[in-house]
Amino acid sequence: MHWRTVNPESLCWAQWDDANTLFHGETGETHLLGELPAAVVQLLSGAARSEASLCAELAALCETANDGPWRQRIAALLSQLETLELIEPLPADTP
Amino acid sequence: MTRPGQRPRGAAFGRGHLLRYLNGPFSIQLSTPLADVARLVTWSYGAAMDDSSTDDSPAHFNVTLRHRSLPRRLLAPQVMFQAEDSRPLAPFPRDHAFALLEWGVNWCIATRAHQYLMLHAGAVERDGRALILPAMPGSGKSTLTAALIARGWRLLSDEFGLLDHQSGRLHPLPRAIPLKNRSIDVIRRFWPDADIGPVFTRTRKGDVAHLRPPAASLIRQAEPADPAWILFPQYVSGSPVQIGRQPQSQVFTRLSQNAFNYNLLGAVGFRSLSALVRDCPCWSIRYGDLDAVIAAIGRLTGTDGS
């Protein structure tokens, strides 16, 4: 499955020492995001990615193994970010 | 100096009073038949009476304070607050008329002044730099604000921190400070010369007495200040002063949740608040003694001359 950020042009970021604050103009909501979820949204704002590709990129970024538990963690995170309407899956027939 | 009993300024109309005064960037036009209210408005804002306006020049807020119907007056006298055509607040007992007016004007500002990010906070200034005291339940924000102005800080506001989106500066809104319950006597002891008006007993917020804004603050109420520090106060009886640095992410969250209009402003509010949090160091401060906390604030802000 491929994922993308919902309307990345409407995102406003504030980066702090310990976390990130994100305003999403699409929903009018403000979110407090840790480093990992912020990295997901930022990567998907640049370009849509497959879940497998995202897991590999994030594992490299975090210097951790791209193993089963990691992929499960990222899958759970994607689900949470989708619930917040920050990201969305691309339609299945998208090339 | 005017006293609470002094004759009100402004025009008499019919059997009532028409007063125009300035509160920070706003002009308020009050019409009321209640002479005691007119006197208290003149006492509170005498230095900010707007004598230059003409009858037909528009005010930001046109408000009315008047009796309810005659049968109601005979039963248990009450007063109504009206802003333009709306009556946003329930009637108050007649004896609480001035308190109702003050809360009513606060309502006008909170619901309409969206050219500013409106922080729910006290704010005081020294040497052009503003200290912001966000209001959290039990914080003792009004008491601390009053104590700071007693020690030479300029009152910017007790309730609204008006942050200008363009300049990032804080605009004054020096309104009467409603001291509640024990705070009334605390400030009387701390500041024997404080101008405190009549005590309105058993209002919906307990006993309330208004501290008159200093004339110097009213005279300088068009003069904004640069936000410099954010301090979350917490009064704890008997506590020594304890200071802790606050993480910026938490400060942003607390201020956004506490502002009157953050959600309404969208990206503009986000940018204003982000800049504020980025530029101002922020602490929490727990205290149980006003002299001790004011000394600590002086050291923290470098305004104690050391």
Coordinates of C-alpha atoms in Angstrom, one line a residue:
Chain A
M1 CA 0.0 0.0 0.0
H2 CA 1.2 3.6 -0.8
W3 CA 0.7 6.5 1.5
R4 CA 0.8 10.3 1.2
T5 CA 0.2 13.3 3.3
V6 CA -3.2 15.0 3.1
N7 CA -2.7 18.4 1.4
P8 CA 0.9 19.0 2.5
E9 CA 0.7 22.6 1.4
S10 CA -1.6 23.3 4.4
L11 CA 0.9 22.1 7.0
C12 CA 2.7 24.5 9.3
W13 CA 5.5 23.2 11.5
A14 CA 7.1 24.4 14.7
Q15 CA 10.1 22.4 15.7
W16 CA 11.1 22.4 19.4
D17 CA 13.9 20.6 21.2
D18 CA 11.7 17.8 22.4
A19 CA 8.9 17.5 19.9
N20 CA 7.2 19.1 16.9
T21 CA 3.9 21.1 16.7
L22 CA 2.0 20.7 13.5
F23 CA -0.9 22.8 12.3
H24 CA -3.0 21.1 9.6
G25 CA -5.0 23.7 7.7
E26 CA -7.0 20.9 6.1
T27 CA -8.6 20.0 9.4
G28 CA -7.8 23.1 11.5
E29 CA -6.3 20.8 14.1
T30 CA -3.0 21.3 15.9
H31 CA -0.9 18.2 16.8
L32 CA 2.0 17.5 19.0
L33 CA 4.2 14.9 17.3
G34 CA 7.3 13.1 18.5
E35 CA 10.3 12.6 16.2
L36 CA 9.1 9.4 14.5
P37 CA 5.6 10.5 13.5
A38 CA 6.9 13.9 12.5
A39 CA 9.4 12.1 10.2
V40 CA 6.6 10.0 8.7
V41 CA 4.5 13.1 7.8
Q42 CA 7.5 14.9 6.5
L43 CA 8.7 12.1 4.3
L44 CA 5.2 11.6 2.9
S45 CA 4.8 15.3 2.3
G46 CA 7.7 15.1 -0.1
A47 CA 6.4 12.2 -2.1
A48 CA 4.0 9.2 -1.7
R49 CA 5.7 6.0 -0.6
S50 CA 5.0 2.4 -0.3
E51 CA 4.8 1.1 3.3
A52 CA 7.8 -1.1 2.7
S53 CA 9.9 1.8 1.3
L54 CA 8.8 4.0 4.3
C55 CA 9.8 1.3 6.8
A56 CA 13.3 1.0 5.2
E57 CA 13.9 4.7 5.1
L58 CA 12.8 5.3 8.6
A59 CA 14.8 2.4 9.9
A60 CA 17.9 3.9 8.3
L61 CA 17.0 7.3 9.7
C62 CA 16.6 5.9 13.2
E63 CA 19.6 3.5 12.8
T64 CA 17.5 0.5 13.7
A65 CA 16.8 -2.9 12.1
N66 CA 14.0 -3.0 9.6
D67 CA 12.6 -6.2 11.1
G68 CA 9.2 -7.5 11.9
P69 CA 8.6 -5.5 15.1
W70 CA 9.8 -2.3 13.4
R71 CA 7.4 -2.8 10.5
Q72 CA 4.5 -3.5 12.9
R73 CA 5.4 -0.3 14.8
I74 CA 5.3 1.7 11.6
A75 CA 2.1 0.1 10.5
A76 CA 0.5 1.1 13.8
L77 CA 1.8 4.6 13.4
L78 CA 0.5 5.0 9.9
S79 CA -2.9 3.9 11.1
Q80 CA -2.8 6.5 13.9
L81 CA -1.8 9.2 11.5
E82 CA -4.6 8.2 9.1
T83 CA -7.1 8.5 12.0
L84 CA -5.8 12.1 12.6
E85 CA -6.4 12.7 8.8
L86 CA -2.7 13.7 8.4
I87 CA -2.0 11.0 5.9
E88 CA -4.1 8.8 3.6
P89 CA -3.6 5.7 1.5
L90 CA -3.4 6.1 -2.2
P91 CA -6.1 4.4 -4.2
A92 CA -5.1 0.8 -5.1
D93 CA -4.8 1.5 -8.8
T94 CA -2.3 4.3 -8.4
P95 CA 0.9 3.5 -10.3
Chain B
M1 CA -7.8 61.5 41.6
T2 CA -11.4 60.5 41.3
R3 CA -13.0 58.4 44.0
P4 CA -15.7 55.8 43.6
G5 CA -18.4 58.3 44.7
Q6 CA -17.3 61.1 42.4
R7 CA -19.7 62.5 39.8
P8 CA -19.4 60.7 36.5
R9 CA -17.9 62.3 33.4
G10 CA -19.7 62.0 30.1
A11 CA -22.9 63.3 28.8
A12 CA -26.2 62.9 30.6
F13 CA -29.0 61.7 28.3
G14 CA -32.6 61.6 29.3
R15 CA -32.5 60.1 32.8
G16 CA -29.3 58.3 32.1
H17 CA -25.6 58.5 31.3
L18 CA -23.6 58.2 28.1
L19 CA -19.9 57.5 28.6
R20 CA -17.2 56.9 26.1
Y21 CA -13.9 55.5 27.2
L22 CA -10.9 53.8 25.8
N23 CA -9.6 50.4 26.8
G24 CA -6.3 49.7 25.0
P25 CA -7.1 49.6 21.3
F26 CA -10.9 49.6 21.8
S27 CA -13.4 52.4 22.4
I28 CA -16.4 51.5 24.5
Q29 CA -19.6 53.5 24.6
L30 CA -21.8 52.8 27.6
S31 CA -25.3 54.0 28.1
T32 CA -26.9 53.4 31.5
P33 CA -29.4 54.9 33.8
L34 CA -27.4 53.6 36.8
A35 CA -25.6 56.5 38.4
D36 CA -23.4 54.2 40.6
V37 CA -22.2 52.3 37.6
A38 CA -21.4 55.5 35.8
R39 CA -19.5 56.7 38.8
L40 CA -17.4 53.5 39.0
V41 CA -16.6 53.6 35.3
T42 CA -15.4 57.2 35.7
W43 CA -13.4 56.1 38.8
S44 CA -11.8 53.2 37.0
Y45 CA -11.2 54.7 33.6
G46 CA -11.3 58.4 34.2
A47 CA -7.8 58.8 32.7
A48 CA -9.0 57.1 29.6
M49 CA -12.3 58.9 29.0
D50 CA -12.6 59.7 25.4
D51 CA -13.7 63.3 25.4
S52 CA -12.6 63.9 21.8
S53 CA -15.1 61.7 20.1
T54 CA -18.2 63.1 18.5
D55 CA -21.7 61.7 19.1
D56 CA -21.8 60.0 15.8
S57 CA -18.3 58.6 15.7
P58 CA -18.6 54.8 16.0
A59 CA -17.3 52.9 19.1
H60 CA -15.9 49.4 18.9
F61 CA -18.4 48.3 21.5
N62 CA -21.8 49.9 22.2
V63 CA -23.0 48.5 25.4
T64 CA -26.0 49.1 27.6
L65 CA -26.6 48.3 31.2
R66 CA -30.2 48.8 32.5
H67 CA -32.8 47.6 34.9
R68 CA -35.1 44.7 34.0
S69 CA -38.8 45.2 33.8
L70 CA -40.7 47.1 36.5
P71 CA -42.4 44.0 38.0
R72 CA -39.0 42.3 38.2
R73 CA -37.5 45.4 39.8
L74 CA -40.1 45.3 42.5
L75 CA -39.6 41.6 43.1
A76 CA -35.8 41.3 43.1
P77 CA -34.0 44.1 41.2
Q78 CA -31.8 42.8 38.4
V79 CA -29.7 44.4 35.7
M80 CA -29.2 43.3 32.1
F81 CA -26.1 43.7 30.0
Q82 CA -26.6 44.3 26.3
A83 CA -24.0 44.6 23.5
E84 CA -25.5 46.0 20.3
D85 CA -28.5 43.7 19.9
S86 CA -27.4 40.7 21.9
R87 CA -27.7 39.9 25.6
P88 CA -24.9 37.4 26.1
L89 CA -25.0 37.1 29.9
A90 CA -27.8 36.2 32.3
P91 CA -29.1 39.1 34.4
F92 CA -27.3 39.9 37.6
P93 CA -28.6 41.3 40.9
R94 CA -28.8 45.0 40.8
D95 CA -26.1 45.3 43.4
H96 CA -23.6 43.6 41.1
A97 CA -24.1 45.9 38.1
F98 CA -20.5 47.1 37.7
A99 CA -19.2 43.5 37.9
L100 CA -21.7 42.5 35.2
L101 CA -20.5 45.4 33.0
E102 CA -16.9 44.4 33.4
W103 CA -17.6 40.8 32.5
G104 CA -19.8 41.9 29.7
V105 CA -17.1 44.1 28.1
N106 CA -14.7 41.1 28.5
W107 CA -17.3 39.0 26.5
C108 CA -17.3 41.7 23.8
I109 CA -13.5 41.6 23.5
A110 CA -13.2 37.8 23.7
T111 CA -15.8 37.2 21.0
R112 CA -14.8 40.0 18.5
A113 CA -11.2 41.1 18.7
H114 CA -9.8 38.5 16.4
Q115 CA -7.3 40.9 14.8
Y116 CA -5.2 39.7 17.9
L117 CA -4.3 36.3 19.2
M118 CA -6.0 36.7 22.6
L119 CA -4.1 34.8 25.3
H120 CA -5.9 34.3 28.6
A121 CA -3.2 35.9 30.6
G122 CA -2.0 38.7 32.8
A123 CA 0.7 40.9 31.4
V124 CA 3.0 43.5 32.8
E125 CA 5.9 45.5 31.4
R126 CA 9.2 46.9 32.4
D127 CA 11.6 48.8 30.1
G128 CA 9.5 47.9 27.1
R129 CA 9.6 44.2 27.8
A130 CA 6.5 42.2 28.7
L131 CA 6.1 39.4 31.2
I132 CA 3.2 37.2 30.3
L133 CA 1.4 35.3 33.1
P134 CA -1.0 32.8 31.6
A135 CA -4.1 32.1 33.6
M136 CA -4.5 28.5 34.8
P137 CA -7.0 27.5 37.5
G138 CA -5.7 28.3 40.9
S139 CA -2.7 30.2 39.5
G140 CA -3.3 33.4 41.5
K141 CA -2.7 35.3 38.2
S142 CA -4.7 38.4 39.2
T143 CA -3.2 38.6 42.6
L144 CA 0.3 38.3 41.2
T145 CA -0.4 40.8 38.5
A146 CA -1.7 43.3 41.1
A147 CA 1.3 42.7 43.3
L148 CA 3.7 43.3 40.4
I149 CA 2.2 46.6 39.5
A150 CA 2.4 47.6 43.1
R151 CA 6.2 47.1 42.7
G152 CA 6.6 49.2 39.7
W153 CA 5.7 47.1 36.7
R154 CA 3.3 48.6 34.2
L155 CA -0.1 46.9 33.9
L156 CA -0.7 45.8 30.4
S157 CA -3.6 43.5 31.1
D158 CA -5.0 41.2 33.8
E159 CA -7.2 39.1 31.5
F160 CA -6.2 39.4 27.8
G161 CA -2.7 39.2 26.3
L162 CA -3.4 40.8 22.9
L163 CA -0.7 39.6 20.6
D164 CA -0.5 41.5 17.3
H165 CA -0.2 39.0 14.4
Q166 CA 2.0 41.4 12.3
S167 CA 4.4 42.9 14.8
G168 CA 4.4 40.2 17.4
R169 CA 4.0 42.9 20.0
L170 CA 1.7 42.8 23.0
H171 CA -1.0 45.5 23.1
P172 CA -2.1 46.8 26.5
L173 CA -5.6 46.4 27.7
P174 CA -5.5 47.9 31.2
R175 CA -8.9 47.1 32.7
A176 CA -9.9 47.0 36.3
I177 CA -8.6 43.9 38.0
P178 CA -11.3 41.8 39.6
L179 CA -9.8 40.6 42.9
K180 CA -11.7 37.7 44.3
N181 CA -12.3 36.4 47.8
R182 CA -9.1 36.2 49.9
S183 CA -7.1 38.1 47.2
I184 CA -8.9 41.3 48.2
D185 CA -7.4 41.4 51.7
V186 CA -4.1 40.0 50.5
I187 CA -3.7 42.9 48.1
R188 CA -5.0 45.4 50.7
R189 CA -2.2 44.2 53.1
F190 CA 0.4 44.0 50.4
W191 CA -0.4 47.4 48.9
P192 CA -2.1 49.7 51.4
D193 CA -2.4 52.5 48.8
A194 CA -4.1 50.3 46.2
D195 CA -7.3 51.8 44.8
I196 CA -9.8 49.1 45.4
G197 CA -13.5 49.7 44.7
P198 CA -16.5 48.4 46.6
V199 CA -16.8 44.7 47.4
F200 CA -19.5 42.9 45.5
T201 CA -20.4 40.0 47.8
R202 CA -21.6 36.6 46.7
T203 CA -21.3 37.1 42.9
R204 CA -21.1 34.0 40.7
K205 CA -17.3 34.1 41.3
G206 CA -17.6 34.8 45.0
D207 CA -16.8 38.2 46.6
V208 CA -15.2 40.5 44.0
A209 CA -13.6 43.9 44.3
H210 CA -12.0 45.8 41.4
L211 CA -8.5 47.2 41.6
R212 CA -8.4 50.4 39.7
P213 CA -5.9 50.4 36.8
P214 CA -3.1 52.8 37.5
A215 CA -3.5 56.1 35.7
A216 CA 0.0 55.7 34.2
S217 CA -1.1 52.4 32.6
L218 CA -4.2 54.1 31.2
I219 CA -2.2 57.0 29.8
R220 CA 0.3 54.6 28.1
Q221 CA -2.4 52.2 26.9
A222 CA -1.6 52.8 23.2
E223 CA 2.0 51.8 23.8
P224 CA 2.7 48.1 23.0
A225 CA 5.5 46.0 24.5
D226 CA 7.8 43.3 23.3
P227 CA 7.0 39.9 24.8
A228 CA 10.1 38.8 26.6
W229 CA 9.2 36.2 29.3
I230 CA 6.4 33.7 29.9
L231 CA 5.8 32.6 33.5
F232 CA 3.1 30.1 34.6
P233 CA 2.4 31.0 38.2
Q234 CA 1.0 28.7 40.8
Y235 CA 0.0 29.8 44.2
V236 CA 0.5 27.2 46.9
S237 CA 0.0 28.3 50.5
G238 CA 3.2 28.2 52.5
S239 CA 5.3 27.1 49.5
P240 CA 8.8 28.5 49.0
V241 CA 9.6 29.8 45.5
Q242 CA 10.3 26.9 43.1
I243 CA 11.2 27.7 39.5
G244 CA 11.3 25.2 36.7
R245 CA 12.1 25.7 33.0
Q246 CA 9.2 24.7 30.8
P247 CA 9.7 22.8 27.5
Q248 CA 8.6 24.8 24.5
S249 CA 6.3 22.1 23.1
Q250 CA 4.4 22.0 26.4
V251 CA 4.2 25.8 26.6
F252 CA 2.8 25.9 23.1
T253 CA 0.1 23.4 23.9
R254 CA -0.8 25.1 27.2
L255 CA -1.1 28.5 25.6
S256 CA -3.0 27.3 22.6
Q257 CA -5.5 25.5 24.8
N258 CA -5.8 28.6 27.0
A259 CA -6.2 31.3 24.4
F260 CA -9.6 32.7 23.7
N261 CA -9.4 32.4 19.9
Y262 CA -6.5 30.2 18.9
N263 CA -8.7 27.6 17.1
L264 CA -10.6 30.3 15.3
L265 CA -7.5 31.9 13.8
G266 CA -6.1 28.8 12.1
A267 CA -2.6 29.2 10.6
V268 CA -2.3 32.9 11.6
G269 CA -2.8 32.0 15.2
F270 CA -0.3 29.1 14.9
R271 CA 2.4 31.4 13.5
S272 CA 1.8 34.1 16.1
L273 CA 2.0 31.6 18.9
S274 CA 5.0 29.7 17.5
A275 CA 6.9 33.0 17.3
L276 CA 6.0 33.9 20.8
V277 CA 7.1 30.6 22.3
R278 CA 10.3 30.5 20.2
D279 CA 11.3 34.0 21.3
C280 CA 10.4 33.9 25.0
P281 CA 12.0 31.8 27.7
C282 CA 9.4 30.1 29.8
W283 CA 9.2 29.0 33.4
S284 CA 6.7 27.7 35.9
I285 CA 6.9 29.3 39.3
R286 CA 5.3 28.0 42.5
Y287 CA 5.0 30.4 45.4
G288 CA 3.4 31.1 48.7
D289 CA 4.6 34.6 49.4
L290 CA 4.2 37.7 47.2
D291 CA 7.4 39.5 48.3
A292 CA 9.4 36.3 47.7
V293 CA 8.0 35.6 44.2
I294 CA 8.4 39.2 43.1
A295 CA 12.1 39.1 44.2
A296 CA 12.5 35.9 42.3
I297 CA 10.9 37.3 39.1
G298 CA 13.2 40.3 39.3
R299 CA 16.2 38.0 39.4
L300 CA 14.8 35.8 36.7
T301 CA 14.1 38.6 34.3
G302 CA 17.1 40.7 35.2
T303 CA 14.8 43.6 36.2
D304 CA 15.9 43.8 39.8
G305 CA 18.9 46.0 39.0
S306 CA 21.4 43.2 39.8

